Coordinates of N, CA and C in Angstrom, one line a residue:
Chain S
K1 N 17.0 25.9 14.0 CA 16.2 25.1 15.0 C 14.9 24.7 14.3
N2 N 14.6 23.4 14.5 CA 13.3 22.9 14.0 C 12.2 23.5 14.7
E3 N 11.1 23.7 14.0 CA 9.9 24.3 14.6 C 9.2 23.3 15.5
V4 N 9.4 22.0 15.2 CA 8.8 20.9 16.0 C 9.9 20.0 16.4
E5 N 10.0 19.8 17.7 CA 11.1 18.9 18.3 C 10.4 17.8 19.1
Q6 N 10.9 16.6 18.9 CA 10.4 15.5 19.6 C 11.5 14.9 20.4
S7 N 11.1 14.3 21.6 CA 12.1 13.5 22.4 C 11.4 12.4 23.1
P8 N 12.1 11.3 23.3 CA 13.4 11.0 22.7 C 13.3 10.6 21.2
Q9 N 14.4 10.5 20.6 CA 14.4 10.0 19.2 C 14.2 8.5 19.1
N10 N 14.7 7.8 20.0 CA 14.6 6.4 20.1 C 14.2 6.0 21.5
L11 N 13.4 5.0 21.6 CA 12.9 4.5 22.9 C 12.7 3.0 22.9
T12 N 13.2 2.3 23.9 CA 12.9 0.9 24.0 C 12.3 0.7 25.3
A13 N 11.4 -0.3 25.4 CA 10.7 -0.6 26.6 C 10.3 -2.0 26.7
Q14 N 10.1 -2.5 27.9 CA 9.6 -3.8 28.1 C 8.1 -3.8 28.1
E15 N 7.5 -4.9 27.7 CA 6.0 -5.0 27.6 C 5.5 -4.6 29.0
G16 N 4.4 -3.8 29.0 CA 3.8 -3.4 30.3 C 4.2 -2.1 30.8
E17 N 5.3 -1.5 30.3 CA 5.8 -0.3 30.8 C 5.0 0.9 30.4
F18 N 5.0 2.0 31.1 CA 4.3 3.2 30.8 C 5.3 4.1 30.0
I19 N 4.8 4.6 28.9 CA 5.7 5.3 27.9 C 5.3 6.7 27.7
T20 N 6.2 7.6 27.6 CA 5.9 9.0 27.4 C 6.8 9.5 26.2
I21 N 6.2 10.2 25.3 CA 6.9 10.8 24.2 C 6.5 12.3 24.2
N22 N 7.5 13.1 24.0 CA 7.3 14.6 24.2 C 7.4 15.3 22.8
C23 N 6.7 16.4 22.7 CA 6.8 17.2 21.5 C 6.7 18.7 22.0
S24 N 7.7 19.5 21.5 CA 7.7 20.9 21.8 C 7.7 21.6 20.4
Y25 N 7.0 22.8 20.4 CA 7.0 23.5 19.1 C 7.2 25.0 19.4
S26 N 7.5 25.7 18.4 CA 7.9 27.1 18.6 C 7.0 28.1 18.0
V27 N 6.0 27.7 17.3 CA 5.1 28.6 16.6 C 3.7 28.5 17.2
G28 N 2.9 29.6 16.9 CA 1.5 29.5 17.4 C 0.7 28.6 16.5
I29 N 0.0 27.6 17.0 CA -0.6 26.6 16.2 C -2.1 26.6 16.4
S30 N -2.8 26.0 15.5 CA -4.3 25.9 15.7 C -4.6 24.5 16.1
A31 N -3.7 23.5 15.9 CA -4.0 22.1 16.3 C -2.7 21.4 16.3
L32 N -2.6 20.3 17.0 CA -1.5 19.4 17.0 C -2.0 18.0 16.8
H33 N -1.2 17.3 16.0 CA -1.6 15.9 15.6 C -0.5 14.9 16.1
W34 N -1.0 13.8 16.6 CA -0.1 12.6 16.8 C -0.4 11.6 15.8
L35 N 0.7 11.1 15.1 CA 0.6 10.1 14.0 C 1.4 8.9 14.4
Q36 N 1.0 7.8 13.9 CA 1.7 6.5 14.1 C 2.1 5.9 12.8
Q37 N 3.3 5.6 12.6 CA 3.8 5.0 11.4 C 4.4 3.6 11.7
H38 N 3.7 2.6 11.2 CA 4.1 1.2 11.5 C 5.3 0.8 10.6
P39 N 6.0 -0.3 10.9 CA 7.1 -0.7 10.1 C 6.8 -0.9 8.6
G40 N 5.5 -1.2 8.3 CA 5.1 -1.4 6.9 C 5.0 -0.1 6.2
G41 N 5.0 1.0 6.9 CA 5.1 2.4 6.3 C 3.8 3.1 6.4
G42 N 2.6 2.5 6.7 CA 1.4 3.2 6.7 C 1.3 4.2 7.8
I43 N 0.6 5.3 7.6 CA 0.5 6.4 8.6 C -0.9 6.4 9.1
V44 N -1.1 6.4 10.4 CA -2.4 6.5 11.0 C -2.5 7.7 11.9
S45 N -3.5 8.5 11.8 CA -3.7 9.6 12.7 C -4.3 9.1 14.0
L46 N -3.6 9.4 15.1 CA -4.0 8.9 16.4 C -4.9 10.0 17.1
F47 N -4.4 11.2 17.1 CA -5.1 12.3 17.8 C -4.9 13.6 17.1
M48 N -6.0 14.4 17.2 CA -5.8 15.8 16.8 C -6.4 16.6 18.0
L49 N -5.6 17.5 18.6 CA -6.0 18.2 19.7 C -5.5 19.7 19.7
S50 N -6.3 20.5 20.3 CA -6.0 21.9 20.4 C -6.0 22.4 21.8
S51 N -6.4 21.6 22.7 CA -6.4 21.9 24.2 C -6.6 20.7 25.0
G52 N -6.1 20.7 26.2 CA -6.5 19.7 27.2 C -5.9 18.3 26.9
K53 N -6.8 17.3 26.9 CA -6.4 15.9 26.9 C -7.4 15.1 26.1
K54 N -6.8 14.1 25.4 CA -7.7 13.1 24.8 C -7.2 11.7 25.1
K55 N -8.2 10.8 25.2 CA -7.8 9.4 25.5 C -8.5 8.5 24.5
H56 N -7.7 7.5 24.1 CA -8.3 6.4 23.2 C -7.6 5.1 23.6
G57 N -8.4 4.3 24.3 CA -7.8 3.0 24.7 C -6.7 3.2 25.6
R58 N -5.5 2.7 25.3 CA -4.3 2.8 26.1 C -3.5 4.1 25.8
L59 N -4.0 4.9 24.9 CA -3.2 6.1 24.5 C -3.9 7.3 25.1
I60 N -3.0 8.2 25.5 CA -3.5 9.5 26.1 C -2.6 10.6 25.5
A61 N -3.2 11.6 25.0 CA -2.5 12.8 24.5 C -2.9 14.0 25.2
T62 N -1.9 14.8 25.6 CA -2.1 16.1 26.3 C -1.4 17.2 25.6
I63 N -1.9 18.4 25.8 CA -1.3 19.6 25.2 C -1.4 20.7 26.2
N64 N -0.3 21.5 26.3 CA -0.3 22.7 27.1 C 0.1 23.8 26.1
I65 N -0.9 24.6 25.8 CA -0.8 25.6 24.7 C 0.2 26.7 25.2
Q66 N 0.1 27.1 26.5 CA 1.0 28.2 27.0 C 2.4 27.8 26.9
E67 N 2.7 26.5 27.3 CA 4.1 26.0 27.2 C 4.5 25.5 25.9
K68 N 3.6 25.4 24.9 CA 3.9 24.9 23.6 C 4.5 23.5 23.7
H69 N 3.7 22.6 24.4 CA 4.3 21.3 24.6 C 3.1 20.3 24.6
S70 N 3.4 19.1 24.1 CA 2.4 18.0 24.1 C 3.1 16.7 24.4
S71 N 2.4 15.8 25.0 CA 2.9 14.5 25.4 C 1.9 13.5 24.9
L72 N 2.5 12.3 24.5 CA 1.8 11.2 24.1 C 2.2 10.1 25.1
H73 N 1.2 9.5 25.8 CA 1.4 8.5 26.8 C 0.8 7.2 26.3
I74 N 1.5 6.1 26.5 CA 1.0 4.7 26.3 C 1.1 4.0 27.6
T75 N -0.1 3.5 28.0 CA -0.1 2.7 29.2 C -0.1 1.2 28.9
A76 N 0.5 0.5 29.8 CA 0.6 -1.0 29.6 C 1.1 -1.3 28.2
S77 N 2.3 -0.8 27.8 CA 2.7 -1.0 26.4 C 2.8 -2.5 26.0
H78 N 2.7 -2.6 24.7 CA 2.7 -4.0 24.1 C 3.6 -4.0 22.9
P79 N 4.1 -5.1 22.5 CA 5.0 -5.2 21.3 C 4.3 -4.6 20.1
R80 N 3.0 -4.7 20.0 CA 2.3 -4.2 18.8 C 2.3 -2.7 18.7
D81 N 2.7 -2.0 19.9 CA 2.8 -0.6 19.9 C 4.1 -0.1 19.2
S82 N 5.0 -1.0 18.9 CA 6.3 -0.7 18.2 C 6.0 0.0 16.9
A83 N 6.5 1.2 16.8 CA 6.2 2.0 15.6 C 7.0 3.3 15.7
V84 N 6.9 4.2 14.7 CA 7.4 5.6 14.8 C 6.2 6.5 15.1
Y85 N 6.4 7.3 16.1 CA 5.3 8.2 16.5 C 5.7 9.6 16.1
I86 N 4.9 10.3 15.4 CA 5.2 11.6 14.8 C 4.3 12.6 15.3
C87 N 4.9 13.7 15.8 CA 4.1 14.9 16.2 C 4.1 15.9 15.0
A88 N 2.9 16.5 14.8 CA 2.8 17.4 13.7 C 1.9 18.6 14.2
V89 N 2.3 19.8 13.8 CA 1.5 21.0 14.3 C 0.9 21.6 13.0
R90 N -0.3 22.1 13.2 CA -0.9 22.8 12.1 C -0.6 24.3 12.2
Y91 N 0.1 24.8 11.2 CA 0.6 26.2 11.2 C 0.7 26.7 9.8
P92 N 0.0 27.8 9.4 CA -1.3 28.0 9.9 C -2.4 27.0 9.3
D93 N -2.2 26.6 8.0 CA -3.1 25.7 7.5 C -2.5 24.4 7.0
K94 N -1.2 24.3 7.2 CA -0.5 23.1 6.8 C 0.3 22.5 8.0
L95 N 0.6 21.2 7.9 CA 1.2 20.4 8.9 C 2.7 20.6 8.8
I96 N 3.4 20.8 10.0 CA 4.8 20.8 10.1 C 5.1 19.6 11.0
F97 N 6.0 18.8 10.6 CA 6.3 17.5 11.3 C 7.5 17.5 12.1
G98 N 7.4 16.8 13.2 CA 8.6 16.5 14.0 C 9.4 15.3 13.3
T99 N 10.5 15.0 13.8 CA 11.3 13.9 13.1 C 10.9 12.5 13.6
G100 N 10.0 12.4 14.6 CA 9.5 11.1 15.0 C 10.3 10.5 16.1
T101 N 9.6 9.7 16.8 CA 10.2 8.9 17.9 C 10.0 7.4 17.6
R102 N 11.1 6.7 17.5 CA 11.0 5.3 17.2 C 10.9 4.5 18.5
L103 N 9.8 3.8 18.6 CA 9.5 3.0 19.8 C 9.6 1.5 19.5
Q104 N 10.3 0.8 20.4 CA 10.4 -0.6 20.3 C 10.0 -1.2 21.7
V105 N 9.0 -2.0 21.7 CA 8.5 -2.7 22.9 C 8.8 -4.1 22.8
F106 N 9.6 -4.6 23.8 CA 10.0 -6.0 23.8 C 9.2 -6.8 24.7
P107 N 8.9 -8.1 24.4 CA 8.0 -8.9 25.2 C 8.8 -9.3 26.5
Chain U
D1 N -16.0 3.0 3.6 CA -15.1 3.8 2.6 C -13.8 3.1 2.5
A2 N -13.2 3.1 1.3 CA -11.9 2.5 1.0 C -10.8 3.2 1.6
G3 N -11.0 4.4 2.0 CA -9.9 5.3 2.5 C -9.2 6.0 1.3
V4 N -8.1 6.6 1.6 CA -7.4 7.3 0.5 C -6.6 6.2 -0.3
I5 N -6.8 6.3 -1.6 CA -6.2 5.3 -2.5 C -5.1 6.0 -3.3
Q6 N -3.9 5.3 -3.3 CA -2.8 5.8 -4.1 C -2.3 4.7 -5.1
S7 N -1.9 5.2 -6.2 CA -1.3 4.3 -7.2 C -0.2 4.9 -8.0
P8 N 0.8 4.2 -8.4 CA 1.1 2.8 -8.0 C 1.6 2.8 -6.6
R9 N 1.7 1.6 -6.0 CA 2.3 1.5 -4.7 C 3.8 1.5 -4.7
H10 N 4.4 1.0 -5.8 CA 5.8 1.0 -6.0 C 6.1 1.4 -7.5
E11 N 7.1 2.2 -7.6 CA 7.5 2.7 -9.0 C 9.0 2.7 -9.0
V12 N 9.6 2.0 -10.0 CA 11.0 2.0 -10.2 C 11.2 2.6 -11.6
T13 N 12.0 3.6 -11.8 CA 12.2 4.2 -13.1 C 13.6 4.7 -13.2
E14 N 14.0 5.0 -14.4 CA 15.3 5.5 -14.7 C 15.4 7.0 -14.7
M15 N 16.5 7.5 -14.3 CA 16.7 8.9 -14.3 C 16.3 9.5 -15.7
G16 N 15.6 10.6 -15.6 CA 15.2 11.3 -16.9 C 13.8 11.0 -17.3
Q17 N 13.2 9.9 -16.8 CA 11.8 9.5 -17.1 C 10.8 10.3 -16.4
E18 N 9.6 10.4 -17.0 CA 8.5 11.1 -16.3 C 7.8 10.1 -15.4
V19 N 7.4 10.6 -14.2 CA 6.7 9.7 -13.2 C 5.4 10.4 -12.9
T20 N 4.4 9.7 -12.8 CA 3.1 10.2 -12.4 C 2.5 9.4 -11.3
L21 N 2.3 10.1 -10.2 CA 1.7 9.4 -9.0 C 0.2 9.9 -8.9
R22 N -0.6 9.0 -8.5 CA -2.1 9.3 -8.5 C -2.7 9.1 -7.1
C23 N -3.7 9.9 -6.8 CA -4.4 9.8 -5.5 C -5.9 10.0 -5.7
K24 N -6.6 9.2 -5.0 CA -8.1 9.4 -4.9 C -8.4 9.6 -3.4
P25 N -8.8 10.8 -3.1 CA -9.1 11.1 -1.7 C -10.4 10.5 -1.2
I26 N -10.7 10.5 0.1 CA -11.9 10.0 0.6 C -13.1 10.9 0.1
S27 N -14.1 10.3 -0.3 CA -15.3 11.0 -0.8 C -15.8 12.0 0.2
G28 N -16.0 13.2 -0.2 CA -16.5 14.2 0.7 C -15.5 15.1 1.3
H29 N -14.2 14.6 1.3 CA -13.2 15.4 1.9 C -12.9 16.6 0.9
N30 N -12.6 17.8 1.5 CA -12.4 18.9 0.6 C -10.9 19.4 0.6
S31 N -10.0 18.8 1.3 CA -8.6 19.2 1.2 C -7.8 18.0 0.9
L32 N -6.8 18.2 0.1 CA -5.9 17.1 -0.3 C -4.4 17.5 -0.2
F33 N -3.6 16.7 0.4 CA -2.2 17.0 0.7 C -1.3 16.0 0.0
W34 N -0.2 16.5 -0.6 CA 0.9 15.6 -1.0 C 2.1 15.8 -0.1
Y35 N 2.6 14.7 0.4 CA 3.8 14.7 1.3 C 4.9 13.8 0.7
R36 N 6.1 14.1 1.1 CA 7.3 13.3 0.7 C 8.0 12.9 2.0
Q37 N 8.4 11.6 2.1 CA 9.1 11.2 3.2 C 10.5 10.5 2.8
T38 N 11.5 11.0 3.4 CA 12.9 10.5 3.2 C 13.5 10.2 4.5
M39 N 14.5 9.4 4.5 CA 15.3 9.2 5.8 C 15.9 10.4 6.3
M40 N 16.4 11.2 5.3 CA 17.2 12.4 5.7 C 16.3 13.5 6.2
R41 N 15.1 13.7 5.6 CA 14.3 14.9 5.9 C 13.0 14.6 6.5
G42 N 12.7 13.3 6.7 CA 11.4 13.0 7.3 C 10.2 13.3 6.4
L43 N 9.1 13.7 7.0 CA 7.9 14.0 6.2 C 7.9 15.5 5.9
E44 N 7.6 15.8 4.6 CA 7.6 17.2 4.2 C 6.3 17.4 3.4
L45 N 5.7 18.5 3.6 CA 4.5 18.9 2.7 C 5.0 19.4 1.4
L46 N 4.5 18.9 0.3 CA 4.9 19.4 -1.0 C 3.8 20.4 -1.5
I47 N 2.6 20.1 -1.4 CA 1.5 21.0 -1.9 C 0.2 20.6 -1.3
Y48 N -0.7 21.5 -1.1 CA -2.0 21.1 -0.7 C -3.1 21.9 -1.5
F49 N -4.2 21.2 -1.6 CA -5.4 21.8 -2.4 C -6.6 21.9 -1.4
N50 N -7.3 22.9 -1.6 CA -8.6 23.1 -0.9 C -9.7 23.3 -2.0
N51 N -10.7 22.4 -1.9 CA -11.7 22.5 -3.0 C -11.1 22.5 -4.4
N52 N -10.2 21.7 -4.6 CA -9.5 21.5 -5.9 C -8.5 22.6 -6.3
V53 N -8.4 23.6 -5.5 CA -7.6 24.7 -5.8 C -6.2 24.6 -5.1
P54 N -5.1 24.8 -5.7 CA -3.8 24.7 -5.0 C -3.7 25.9 -4.1
I55 N -3.5 25.7 -2.8 CA -3.4 26.8 -1.8 C -1.9 27.1 -1.5
D56 N -1.1 26.1 -1.4 CA 0.3 26.4 -1.0 C 1.2 25.3 -1.7
D57 N 2.0 25.8 -2.6 CA 2.9 24.8 -3.2 C 4.4 25.2 -2.9
S58 N 4.6 25.9 -1.8 CA 5.9 26.3 -1.4 C 6.9 25.1 -1.1
G59 N 6.3 24.0 -0.9 CA 7.1 22.8 -0.6 C 7.6 22.0 -1.8
M60 N 7.0 22.4 -3.0 CA 7.4 21.7 -4.2 C 8.9 22.1 -4.5
P61 N 9.7 21.0 -4.6 CA 11.2 21.3 -4.6 C 11.6 22.1 -5.8
E62 N 11.1 21.9 -7.0 CA 11.6 22.7 -8.1 C 10.6 22.5 -9.3
D63 N 10.9 23.1 -10.4 CA 10.0 23.1 -11.5 C 9.7 21.7 -12.1
R64 N 10.5 20.8 -11.7 CA 10.4 19.4 -12.3 C 9.1 18.8 -11.6
F65 N 8.6 19.3 -10.5 CA 7.5 18.8 -9.9 C 6.2 19.6 -10.2
S66 N 5.1 18.9 -10.5 CA 3.9 19.6 -10.7 C 2.7 18.8 -10.2
A67 N 1.7 19.4 -9.7 CA 0.5 18.7 -9.2 C -0.7 19.3 -9.7
K68 N -1.7 18.4 -9.9 CA -3.0 18.9 -10.4 C -4.1 18.2 -9.6
M69 N -5.3 18.9 -9.6 CA -6.4 18.2 -9.0 C -7.6 18.7 -9.9
P70 N -7.8 17.9 -11.0 CA -8.9 18.3 -11.9 C -10.3 18.2 -11.4
N71 N -10.5 17.4 -10.4 CA -11.8 17.3 -9.7 C -11.7 16.8 -8.3
A72 N -12.8 16.7 -7.6 CA -12.7 16.4 -6.1 C -12.3 15.0 -5.8
S73 N -12.2 14.1 -6.8 CA -11.9 12.7 -6.5 C -10.6 12.3 -7.1
F74 N -9.8 13.2 -7.6 CA -8.5 12.7 -8.2 C -7.5 13.8 -8.2
S75 N -6.2 13.4 -7.9 CA -5.1 14.3 -8.0 C -3.9 13.5 -8.5
T76 N -3.0 14.3 -9.2 CA -1.8 13.7 -9.7 C -0.6 14.5 -9.2
L77 N 0.5 13.8 -9.0 CA 1.8 14.5 -8.8 C 2.8 14.0 -9.8
K78 N 3.3 14.9 -10.6 CA 4.2 14.5 -11.7 C 5.6 15.0 -11.5
I79 N 6.5 14.2 -11.9 CA 7.9 14.6 -11.8 C 8.5 14.3 -13.2
Q80 N 9.0 15.4 -13.8 CA 9.6 15.3 -15.1 C 10.7 16.4 -15.3
P81 N 11.9 16.0 -15.6 CA 12.4 14.6 -15.5 C 12.8 14.2 -14.1
S82 N 12.7 12.9 -13.9 CA 13.0 12.4 -12.5 C 14.5 12.3 -12.3
E83 N 14.9 12.4 -11.1 CA 16.3 12.3 -10.7 C 16.5 11.3 -9.5
P84 N 17.6 10.7 -9.3 CA 17.8 9.8 -8.2 C 17.4 10.4 -6.8
R85 N 17.7 11.7 -6.6 CA 17.4 12.3 -5.3 C 15.9 12.5 -5.1
D86 N 15.0 12.2 -6.1 CA 13.6 12.1 -5.9 C 13.1 10.9 -5.3
S87 N 14.0 9.9 -5.1 CA 13.6 8.6 -4.5 C 13.1 8.9 -3.1
A88 N 11.9 8.4 -2.8 CA 11.3 8.7 -1.5 C 9.9 7.9 -1.5
V89 N 9.3 8.0 -0.4 CA 7.9 7.6 -0.3 C 7.0 8.8 -0.4
Y90 N 6.0 8.8 -1.3 CA 5.1 9.9 -1.5 C 3.8 9.6 -0.9
F91 N 3.3 10.4 0.0 CA 2.0 10.1 0.6 C 1.0 11.2 0.2
C92 N -0.2 10.7 0.0 CA -1.3 11.6 -0.2 C -2.2 11.5 1.0
A93 N -2.8 12.6 1.4 CA -3.7 12.6 2.6 C -4.9 13.5 2.3
S94 N -6.1 13.2 2.9 CA -7.2 14.1 2.7 C -7.9 14.3 4.0
T95 N -8.6 15.4 4.0 CA -9.3 15.8 5.3 C -10.5 16.6 4.9
L96 N -11.4 16.7 5.9 CA -12.6 17.5 5.8 C -12.5 18.6 6.8
G97 N -12.4 19.8 6.3 CA -12.3 21.0 7.2 C -11.1 20.8 8.2
A98 N -11.4 21.0 9.5 CA -10.4 21.1 10.5 C -10.2 19.7 11.2
Y99 N -10.7 18.6 10.6 CA -10.6 17.3 11.2 C -9.2 16.7 10.9
G100 N -8.9 15.6 11.5 CA -7.7 14.9 11.3 C -7.5 14.4 9.8
Q101 N -6.2 14.3 9.4 CA -5.9 13.8 8.1 C -5.9 12.3 8.0
Y102 N -6.3 11.9 6.8 CA -6.3 10.4 6.5 C -5.3 10.2 5.4
F103 N -4.3 9.4 5.8 CA -3.2 9.1 4.8 C -3.5 7.9 3.9
G104 N -3.0 8.0 2.7 CA -3.0 6.9 1.8 C -1.8 6.0 2.2
P105 N -1.7 4.8 1.5 CA -0.6 3.9 1.8 C 0.8 4.3 1.3
G106 N 0.8 5.3 0.5 CA 2.1 5.8 0.0 C 2.5 5.1 -1.3
T107 N 3.3 5.8 -2.1 CA 4.0 5.3 -3.3 C 5.5 5.3 -3.0
R108 N 6.1 4.2 -3.1 CA 7.6 4.1 -2.9 C 8.2 4.3 -4.3
L109 N 8.9 5.4 -4.5 CA 9.5 5.7 -5.8 C 11.0 5.5 -5.7
T110 N 11.5 4.8 -6.6 CA 13.0 4.6 -6.7 C 13.4 5.0 -8.1
V111 N 14.3 6.0 -8.2 CA 14.8 6.5 -9.5 C 16.3 6.1 -9.6
T112 N 16.6 5.3 -10.6 CA 18.0 4.7 -10.7 C 18.8 5.5 -11.7

């Protein structure tokens, strides 16, 4: 069993839809990261959180430490949001990655 | 700041050749990470340094791989001899303390 599991693996949406990507982990962590990897391959760190909720523009990330679960939400999705979204947990000092969720948003 | 710089961006080499990948972290960052990404295994940590000292190299696949960080502004990942199964994208990332990691653009390595 992977220590970090993401769902769904693939997701398609129409522009404007609300999107949720889930991440569950099985180890005690000090922080959780959400990363975005665009088709060109570059990786951008979206959020790092250890409790509660963070918001940046149309992106919202939440984490429930007791349930070992995090969600990434995208409101009013846009085709430029099409990318692979990767959840990674810091345990104890290094990152363990999920397999990613491939999101495609169509106009 | 220019961000994390990696070179080369693309490398094509023949099996058995030595390959050296280079990384310049963001100035002031004290931790540096080398990752490998393949379709089959996704992103994997190979090794990381803290204050230029290797902390965890358990992800290094075998003795053919070695990494150095001679100073705070430069690191290398070397593969000798290279094999086709080493073909992947290699990312370098740096961070300061417990903050988020900044990734370089990656080096796409193809070993034929």
